XYZ file of C-alpha atoms in Angstrom:
485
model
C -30.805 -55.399 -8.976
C -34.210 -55.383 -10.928
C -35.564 -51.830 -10.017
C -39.614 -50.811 -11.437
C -39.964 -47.763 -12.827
C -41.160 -45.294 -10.396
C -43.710 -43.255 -12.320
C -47.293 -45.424 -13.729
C -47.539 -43.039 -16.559
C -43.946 -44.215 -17.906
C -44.459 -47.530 -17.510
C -47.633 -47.767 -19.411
C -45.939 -46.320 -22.085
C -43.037 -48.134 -22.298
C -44.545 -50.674 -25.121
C -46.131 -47.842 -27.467
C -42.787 -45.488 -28.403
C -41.108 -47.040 -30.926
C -44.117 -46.300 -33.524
C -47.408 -44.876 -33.788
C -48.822 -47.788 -31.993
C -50.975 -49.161 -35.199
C -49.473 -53.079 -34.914
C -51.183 -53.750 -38.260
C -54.130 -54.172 -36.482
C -56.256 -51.022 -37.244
C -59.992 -51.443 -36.578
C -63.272 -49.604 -37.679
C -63.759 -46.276 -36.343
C -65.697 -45.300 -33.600
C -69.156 -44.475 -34.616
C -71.856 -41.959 -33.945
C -74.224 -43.325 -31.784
C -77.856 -42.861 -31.113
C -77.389 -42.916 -27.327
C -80.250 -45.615 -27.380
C -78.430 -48.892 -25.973
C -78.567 -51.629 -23.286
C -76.881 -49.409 -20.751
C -79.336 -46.321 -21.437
C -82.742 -46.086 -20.276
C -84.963 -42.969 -20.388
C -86.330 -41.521 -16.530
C -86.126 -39.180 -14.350
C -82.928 -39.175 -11.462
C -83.411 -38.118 -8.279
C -81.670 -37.975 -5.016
C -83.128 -40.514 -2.426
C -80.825 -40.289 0.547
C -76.845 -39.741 1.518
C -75.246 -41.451 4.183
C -72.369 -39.594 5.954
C -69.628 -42.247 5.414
C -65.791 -42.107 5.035
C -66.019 -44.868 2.803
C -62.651 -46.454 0.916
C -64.357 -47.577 -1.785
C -67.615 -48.363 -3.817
C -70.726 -50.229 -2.022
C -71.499 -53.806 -2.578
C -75.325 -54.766 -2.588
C -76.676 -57.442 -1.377
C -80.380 -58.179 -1.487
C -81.642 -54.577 0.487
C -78.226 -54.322 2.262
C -75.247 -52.088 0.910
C -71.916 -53.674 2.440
C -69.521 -50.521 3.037
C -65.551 -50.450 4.026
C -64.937 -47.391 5.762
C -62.425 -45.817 7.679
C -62.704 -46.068 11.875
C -60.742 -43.836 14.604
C -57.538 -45.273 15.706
C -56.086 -45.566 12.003
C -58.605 -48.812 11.554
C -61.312 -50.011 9.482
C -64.960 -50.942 9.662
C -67.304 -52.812 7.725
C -71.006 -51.676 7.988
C -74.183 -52.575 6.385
C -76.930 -49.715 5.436
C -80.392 -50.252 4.296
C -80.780 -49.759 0.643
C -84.393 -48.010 1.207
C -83.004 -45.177 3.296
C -79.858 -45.435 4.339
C -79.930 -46.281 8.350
C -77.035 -48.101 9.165
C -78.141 -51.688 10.125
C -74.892 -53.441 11.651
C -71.535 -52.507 12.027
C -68.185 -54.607 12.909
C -64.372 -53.950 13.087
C -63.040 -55.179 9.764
C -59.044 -56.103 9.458
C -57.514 -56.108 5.943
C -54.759 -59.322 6.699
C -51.616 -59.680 5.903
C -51.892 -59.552 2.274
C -49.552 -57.526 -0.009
C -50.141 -53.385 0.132
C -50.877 -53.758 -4.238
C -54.415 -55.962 -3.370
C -57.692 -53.921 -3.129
C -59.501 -53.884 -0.056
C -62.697 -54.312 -0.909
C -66.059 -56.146 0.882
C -66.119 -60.159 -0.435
C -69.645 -61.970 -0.204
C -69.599 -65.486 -0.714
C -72.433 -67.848 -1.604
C -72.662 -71.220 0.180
C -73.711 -74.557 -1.081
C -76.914 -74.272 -0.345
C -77.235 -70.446 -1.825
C -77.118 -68.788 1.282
C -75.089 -65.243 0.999
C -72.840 -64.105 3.496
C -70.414 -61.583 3.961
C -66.952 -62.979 4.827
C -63.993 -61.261 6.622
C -61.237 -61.186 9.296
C -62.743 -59.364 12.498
C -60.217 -58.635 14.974
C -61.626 -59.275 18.501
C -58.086 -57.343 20.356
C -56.647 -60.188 21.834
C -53.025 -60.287 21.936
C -51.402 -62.984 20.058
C -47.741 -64.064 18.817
C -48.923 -63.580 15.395
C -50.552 -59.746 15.493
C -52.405 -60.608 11.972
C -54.314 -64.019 13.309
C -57.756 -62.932 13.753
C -60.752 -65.126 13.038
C -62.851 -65.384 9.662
C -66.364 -64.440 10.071
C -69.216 -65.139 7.842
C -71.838 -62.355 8.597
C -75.721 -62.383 7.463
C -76.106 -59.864 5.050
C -79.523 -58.098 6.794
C -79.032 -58.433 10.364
C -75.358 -58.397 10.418
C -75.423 -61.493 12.826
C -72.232 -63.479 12.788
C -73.082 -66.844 11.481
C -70.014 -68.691 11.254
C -66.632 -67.905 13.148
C -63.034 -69.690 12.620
C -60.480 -70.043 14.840
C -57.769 -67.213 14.277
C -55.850 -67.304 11.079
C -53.238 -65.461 9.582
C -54.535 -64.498 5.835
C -51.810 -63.937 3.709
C -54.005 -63.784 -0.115
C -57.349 -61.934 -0.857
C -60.294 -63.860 -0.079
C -62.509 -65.591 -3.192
C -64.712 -67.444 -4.230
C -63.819 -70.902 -4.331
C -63.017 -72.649 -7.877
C -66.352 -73.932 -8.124
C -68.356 -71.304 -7.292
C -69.053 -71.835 -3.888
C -67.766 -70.731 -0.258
C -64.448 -68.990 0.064
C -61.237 -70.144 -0.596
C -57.847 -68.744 1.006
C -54.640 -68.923 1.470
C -53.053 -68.833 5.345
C -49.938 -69.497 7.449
C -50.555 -73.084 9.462
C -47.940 -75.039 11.429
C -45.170 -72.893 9.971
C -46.148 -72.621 6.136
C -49.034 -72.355 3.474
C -51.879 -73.910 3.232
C -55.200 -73.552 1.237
C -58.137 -73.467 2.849
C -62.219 -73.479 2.559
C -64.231 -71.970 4.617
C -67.695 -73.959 4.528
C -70.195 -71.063 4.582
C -73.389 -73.514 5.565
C -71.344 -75.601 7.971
C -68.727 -73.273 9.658
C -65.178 -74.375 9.753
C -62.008 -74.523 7.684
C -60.959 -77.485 5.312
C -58.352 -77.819 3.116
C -58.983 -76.910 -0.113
C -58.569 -79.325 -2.642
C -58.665 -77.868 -5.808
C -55.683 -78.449 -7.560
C -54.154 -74.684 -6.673
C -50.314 -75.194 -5.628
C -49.988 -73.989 -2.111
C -48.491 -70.839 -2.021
C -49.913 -69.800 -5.140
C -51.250 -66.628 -6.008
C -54.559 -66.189 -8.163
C -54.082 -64.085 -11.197
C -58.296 -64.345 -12.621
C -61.118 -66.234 -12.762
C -61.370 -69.427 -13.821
C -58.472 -70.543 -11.760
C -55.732 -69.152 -13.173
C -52.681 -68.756 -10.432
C -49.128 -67.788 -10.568
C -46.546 -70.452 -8.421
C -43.584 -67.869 -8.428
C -40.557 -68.951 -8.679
C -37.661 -68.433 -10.842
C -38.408 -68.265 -13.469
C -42.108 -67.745 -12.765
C -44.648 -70.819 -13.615
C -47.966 -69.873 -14.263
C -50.540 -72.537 -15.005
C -54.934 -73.278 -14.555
C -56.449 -75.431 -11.360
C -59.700 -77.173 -12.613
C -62.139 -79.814 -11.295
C -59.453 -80.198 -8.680
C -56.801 -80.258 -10.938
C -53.778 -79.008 -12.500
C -54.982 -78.687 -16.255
C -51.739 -77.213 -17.842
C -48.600 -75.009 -16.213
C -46.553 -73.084 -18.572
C -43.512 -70.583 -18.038
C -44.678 -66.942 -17.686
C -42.107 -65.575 -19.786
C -42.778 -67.839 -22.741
C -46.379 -66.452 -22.905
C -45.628 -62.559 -22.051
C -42.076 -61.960 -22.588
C -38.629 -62.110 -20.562
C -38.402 -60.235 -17.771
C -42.183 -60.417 -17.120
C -43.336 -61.202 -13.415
C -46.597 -60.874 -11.939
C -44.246 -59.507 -8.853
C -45.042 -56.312 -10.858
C -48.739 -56.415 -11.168
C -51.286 -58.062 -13.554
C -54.472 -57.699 -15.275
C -55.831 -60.786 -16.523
C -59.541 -61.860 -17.400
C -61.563 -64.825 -18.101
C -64.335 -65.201 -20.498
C -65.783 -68.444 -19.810
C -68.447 -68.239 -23.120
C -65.226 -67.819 -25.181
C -62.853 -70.399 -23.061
C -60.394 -67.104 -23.106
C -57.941 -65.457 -20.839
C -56.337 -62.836 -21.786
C -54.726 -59.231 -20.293
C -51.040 -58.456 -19.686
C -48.672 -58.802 -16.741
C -46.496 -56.420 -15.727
C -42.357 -56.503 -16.266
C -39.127 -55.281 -14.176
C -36.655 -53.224 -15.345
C -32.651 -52.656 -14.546
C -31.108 -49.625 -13.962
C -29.110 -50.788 -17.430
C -32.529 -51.006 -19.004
C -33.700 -47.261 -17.753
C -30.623 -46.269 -19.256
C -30.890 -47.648 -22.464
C -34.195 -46.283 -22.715
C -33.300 -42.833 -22.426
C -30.433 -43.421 -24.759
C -33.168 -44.751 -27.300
C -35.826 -42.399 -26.892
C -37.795 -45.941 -27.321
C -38.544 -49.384 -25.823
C -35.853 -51.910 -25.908
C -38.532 -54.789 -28.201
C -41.892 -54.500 -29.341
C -42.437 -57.082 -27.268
C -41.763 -54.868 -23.609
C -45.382 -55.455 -22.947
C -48.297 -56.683 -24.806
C -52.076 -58.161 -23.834
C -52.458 -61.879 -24.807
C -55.148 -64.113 -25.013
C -54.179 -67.557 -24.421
C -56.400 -70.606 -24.284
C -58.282 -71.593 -21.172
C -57.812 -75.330 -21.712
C -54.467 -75.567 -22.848
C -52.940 -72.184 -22.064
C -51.865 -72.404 -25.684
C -51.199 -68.766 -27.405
C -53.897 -67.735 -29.383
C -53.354 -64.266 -30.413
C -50.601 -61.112 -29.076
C -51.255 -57.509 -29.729
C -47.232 -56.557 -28.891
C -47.162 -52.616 -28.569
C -50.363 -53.070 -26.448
C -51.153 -52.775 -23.132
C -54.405 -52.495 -20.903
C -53.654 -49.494 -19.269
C -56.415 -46.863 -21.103
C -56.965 -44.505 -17.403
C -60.955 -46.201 -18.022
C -62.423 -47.526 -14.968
C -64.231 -49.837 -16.921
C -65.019 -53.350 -15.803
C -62.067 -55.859 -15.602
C -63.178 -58.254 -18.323
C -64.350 -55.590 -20.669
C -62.346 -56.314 -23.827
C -60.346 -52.804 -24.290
C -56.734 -51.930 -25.027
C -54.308 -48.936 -25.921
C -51.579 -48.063 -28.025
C -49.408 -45.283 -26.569
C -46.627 -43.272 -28.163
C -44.623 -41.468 -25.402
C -42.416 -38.511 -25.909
C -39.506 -38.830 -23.107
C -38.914 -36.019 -20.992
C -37.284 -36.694 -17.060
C -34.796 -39.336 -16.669
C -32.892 -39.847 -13.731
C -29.919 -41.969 -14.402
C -30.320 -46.263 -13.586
C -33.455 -44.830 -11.698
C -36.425 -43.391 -13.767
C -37.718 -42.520 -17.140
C -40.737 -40.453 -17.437
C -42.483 -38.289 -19.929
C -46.185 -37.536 -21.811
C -48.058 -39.660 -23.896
C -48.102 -38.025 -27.331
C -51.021 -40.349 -28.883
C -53.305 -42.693 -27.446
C -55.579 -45.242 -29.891
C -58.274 -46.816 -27.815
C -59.639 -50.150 -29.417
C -62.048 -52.444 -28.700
C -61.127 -56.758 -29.788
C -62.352 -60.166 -30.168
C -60.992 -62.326 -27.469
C -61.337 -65.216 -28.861
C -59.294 -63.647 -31.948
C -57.622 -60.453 -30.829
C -59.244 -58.888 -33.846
C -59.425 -55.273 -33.454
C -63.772 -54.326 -33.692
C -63.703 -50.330 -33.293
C -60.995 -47.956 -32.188
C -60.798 -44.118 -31.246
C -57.739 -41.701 -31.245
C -56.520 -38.657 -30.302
C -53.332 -36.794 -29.791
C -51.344 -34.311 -28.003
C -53.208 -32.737 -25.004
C -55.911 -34.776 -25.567
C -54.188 -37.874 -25.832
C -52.171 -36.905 -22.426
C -55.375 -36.400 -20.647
C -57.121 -39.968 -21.683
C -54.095 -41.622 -19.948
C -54.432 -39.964 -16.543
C -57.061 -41.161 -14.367
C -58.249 -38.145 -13.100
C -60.784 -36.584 -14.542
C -62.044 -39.867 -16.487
C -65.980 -40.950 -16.395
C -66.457 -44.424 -14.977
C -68.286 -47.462 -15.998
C -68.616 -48.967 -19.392
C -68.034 -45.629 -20.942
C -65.369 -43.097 -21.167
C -65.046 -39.159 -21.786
C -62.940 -38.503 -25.165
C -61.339 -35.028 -26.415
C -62.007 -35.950 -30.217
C -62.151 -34.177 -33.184
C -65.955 -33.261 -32.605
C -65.200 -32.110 -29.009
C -65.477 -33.980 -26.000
C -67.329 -37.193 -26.423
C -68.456 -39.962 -24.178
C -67.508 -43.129 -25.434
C -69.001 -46.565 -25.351
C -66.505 -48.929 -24.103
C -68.668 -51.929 -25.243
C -68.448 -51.116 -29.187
C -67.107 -47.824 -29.527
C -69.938 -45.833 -30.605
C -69.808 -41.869 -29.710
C -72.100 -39.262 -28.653
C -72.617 -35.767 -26.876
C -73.469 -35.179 -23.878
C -76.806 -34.089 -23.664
C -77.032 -30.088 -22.729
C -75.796 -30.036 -18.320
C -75.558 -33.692 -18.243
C -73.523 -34.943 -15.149
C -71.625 -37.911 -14.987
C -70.333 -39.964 -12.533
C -66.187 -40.057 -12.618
C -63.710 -41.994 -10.857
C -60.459 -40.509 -8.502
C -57.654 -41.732 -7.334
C -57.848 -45.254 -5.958
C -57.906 -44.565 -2.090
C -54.975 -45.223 0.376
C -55.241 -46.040 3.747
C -53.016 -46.176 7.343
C -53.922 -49.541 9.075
C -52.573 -49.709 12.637
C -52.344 -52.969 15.069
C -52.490 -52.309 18.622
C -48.872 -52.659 18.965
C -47.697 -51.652 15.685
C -47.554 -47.575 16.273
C -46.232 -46.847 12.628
C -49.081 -49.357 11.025
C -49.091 -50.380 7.212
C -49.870 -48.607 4.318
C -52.570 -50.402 2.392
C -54.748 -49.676 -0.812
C -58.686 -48.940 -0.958
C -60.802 -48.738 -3.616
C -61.985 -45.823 -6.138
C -64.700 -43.392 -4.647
C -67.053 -41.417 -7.206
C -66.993 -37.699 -7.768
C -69.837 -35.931 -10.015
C -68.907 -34.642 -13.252
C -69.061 -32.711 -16.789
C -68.282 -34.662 -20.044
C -64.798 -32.384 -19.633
C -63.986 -33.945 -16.304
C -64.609 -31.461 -14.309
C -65.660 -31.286 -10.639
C -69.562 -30.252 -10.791
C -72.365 -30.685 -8.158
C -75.767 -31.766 -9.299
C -77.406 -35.397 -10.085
C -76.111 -38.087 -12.202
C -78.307 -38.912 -15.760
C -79.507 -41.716 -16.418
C -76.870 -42.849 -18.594
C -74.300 -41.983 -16.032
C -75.653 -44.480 -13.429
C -76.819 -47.390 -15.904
C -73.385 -47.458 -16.954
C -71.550 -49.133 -14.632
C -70.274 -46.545 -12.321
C -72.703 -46.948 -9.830
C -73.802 -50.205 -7.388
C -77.662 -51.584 -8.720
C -80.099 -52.096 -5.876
C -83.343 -52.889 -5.607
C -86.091 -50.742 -6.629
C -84.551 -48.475 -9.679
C -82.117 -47.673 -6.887
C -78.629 -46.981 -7.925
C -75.528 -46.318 -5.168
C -72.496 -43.876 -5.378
C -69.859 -43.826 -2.352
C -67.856 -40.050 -2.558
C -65.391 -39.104 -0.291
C -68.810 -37.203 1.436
C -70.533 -40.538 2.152
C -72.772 -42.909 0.166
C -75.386 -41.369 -2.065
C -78.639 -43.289 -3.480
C -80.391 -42.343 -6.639
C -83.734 -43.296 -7.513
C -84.531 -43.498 -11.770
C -88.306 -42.498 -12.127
C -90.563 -43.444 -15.336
């Protein structure tokens, strides 16, 4: 019986152990940078308001409205908009998280109609008792006054809700008549329709662009577009044997480039745990790897084998960065686990149209150990480095370095948040996955009050709203920060 490897850190590590991780593809060094760049801008922070919240994740913004998930008595959830300008709470509804698997984020989805209108989409329970105890009608919400616009009858959701294919509305998948079926929910007109764009029911959506997974065995992956199937290939041809998106995936589209690429993750048998620790190394170079593969065709067009894009960064999804980890075994329970520390780490930014490596950063020991965890790490487009200068912050979007500036604070990311959910007749509930809150932070990681920089907010780590306003949920509540000139 396939069994996954218990611990993260291991399995990240897995492709990186059988050499230092170089791959023949060693790129310029990181550089020292002027700390003058798009995400930079000179001002003054200061605090503008806080919001007592027990949020689950970061804000989304729409227009002057923040859209917040937060936790609710009775092991539930709500969903509640706040006023950008000051933070009073301007609607608030009971929020369910469907029946979609415990590995998804829970996060707020706003959807953009036909005619442009925004609206913010979700299953509201309305506690009354049915056979099925996730079937709960789809609401479309208005943004400002929190008014429901639209409401479906009640549906069982059994993927995260998106954006349809072509940019408009939200597509889903849910249980009807006894199986699958796609679905759009017209965000102008109100109702559900089937879909219609070429995704095989039952799929499961893997990135942008329409790329989707059918399952299966062996697993089929292929691309929906213009309401078609464009290409389906066999997963394992493109990432390996033994690969299944079963075990997680991060994949990305870059529509300028006509480019996915990312990695997916892999199983292992107790026979492979064992061989491991017998090795001291990973069965093939080809364990894991990121791939970029065309968008068109789903032709190969490049594979980086010892890679993987597990860094610890909590950098955007599509941001083009990879690692190269050599891991020095050290627990091993027998057909169970393997676990250990990371040794070395090389950071390195690529081409995704080529997989050509365009700057890369290293560092070992200690060092390298602590750029894998998460904890600790600053968010956004940049990342905290113990290099040979000291720490660093590091630009994720070319690799330049600086220090920080004398008391800077900088915005990092914990643990991605956990949460009980419990139906009304359902006393144990499920166990279901947030989002990352913010904590403020030295260069070194560490726990510090005080206010963001400049650089810390403009970097990613923080939700944009209007008026130089920038928006940071903690586990103390939602925080706004106003840049002054």
């Amino acid at each position: 019986m396939p069994i996954l490897l218990g611990i993260v850190l291991a399995l990240c590590c897995l492709s990186a152990c059988s050499n230092d991780g170089s791959d023949g593809s060693d790129g310029p060094p990181a550089t020292e940078g002027s700390g003058v760049t798009g995400l930079f801008v000179e001002g003054h922070v200061e605090r503008a308001w806080t919001t007592r919240l027990r949020a689950i994740g970061q804000p989304v913004v729409v227009g002057r409205t923040a859209v917040v998930l937060t936790r609710a008595p009775r092991h539930r959830l709500a969903i509640v908009g706040l006023d950008t300008d000051n933070g009073r709470r301007l609607w608030r509804h009971p929020f369910q998280p469907s029946n979609i698997a415990t590995g998804y984020y829970t996060r707020p989805f706003v959807g953009t109609s036909k005619s442009g209108h925004r609206f913010v989409v979700f299953q509201r329970p309305d506690d009354v008792a049915r056979s099925d105890q996730w079937a709960e009608p789809l609401v479309a919400v208005a943004p400002r006054s929190g008014r429901v616009v639209h409401s479906t009858e009640p549906v069982d959701v059994t993927d995260a809700v998106d954006t349809c294919l072509d940019g408009e509305d939200m597509c889903v998948a849910i249980v009807r008549d006894g199986g699958s079926e796609r679905v759009r929910f017209r965000l102008d007109k109100g109702g559900l329709r089937p879909a219609h764009d070429g995704v095989t029911i039952g799929a499961r959506m893997l990135a942008d662009g329409g790329l989707y997974s059918s399952g299966g065995t062996p697993e089929s992956f292929g691309r929906a577009h213009a309401g078609k199937v464009q290409w389906v290939r066999r997963l394992a041809g493109t990432f390996g044997a033994a690969h299944t998106s079963d075990q997680g995936w991060s994949l990305a589209y870059d529509e300028k480039a006509g480019v996915f690429w990312g990695s997916v993750g892999r199983t292992y048998t107790s026979d492979d745990i064992d061989s491991l620790w017998r090795n001291r190394r990973p069965l093939s170079p080809s364990d894991t790897g990121v791939v970029g593969f065309d968008a068109a065709t789903g032709e190969v067009l490049w594979r980086r084998k010892t890679a993987d894009n597990y860094c610890g960064t909590q950098a955007d999804d599509d941001l083009p960065v990879r690692c190269f980890h050599l891991m020095r075994f050290t627990k091993y329970v027998p057909g169970q686990s393997i676990s250990g520390k990371v040794r070395r780490l090389r950071m390195e930014g690529f081409d995704v149209k080529t997989g050509r490596t365009t700057w890369s950063v290293s560092v070992r020991g200690k060092a390298a150990e602590n750029a894998n965890a998460q904890k600790g790490r600053v968010a956004g487009r940049i990342t905290n480095l113990h290099l040979k200068q000291g720490w660093r912050i590091v630009f994720l979007t070319d690799g330049r370095t600086r220090a920080a500036e004398p008391g800077e604070v900088f915005l990092c990311a914990g643990k991605v948040t956990t949460y009980a959910y419990h139906l009304d007749d359902d006393a144990s509930g499920v166990r279901r996955t947030g989002d990352n809150l913010r904590s403020t932070c030295t260069v070194r990681g560490k726990r510090v009050s005080g206010v963001p920089s400049v650089s810390a907010l403009t970097s990613g780590a923080a939700e944009k709203a209007p008026g130089a306003t920038w928006l940071v949920a903690t586990a103390r509540g939602v925080t706004a920060y106003r840049i002054t000139q």
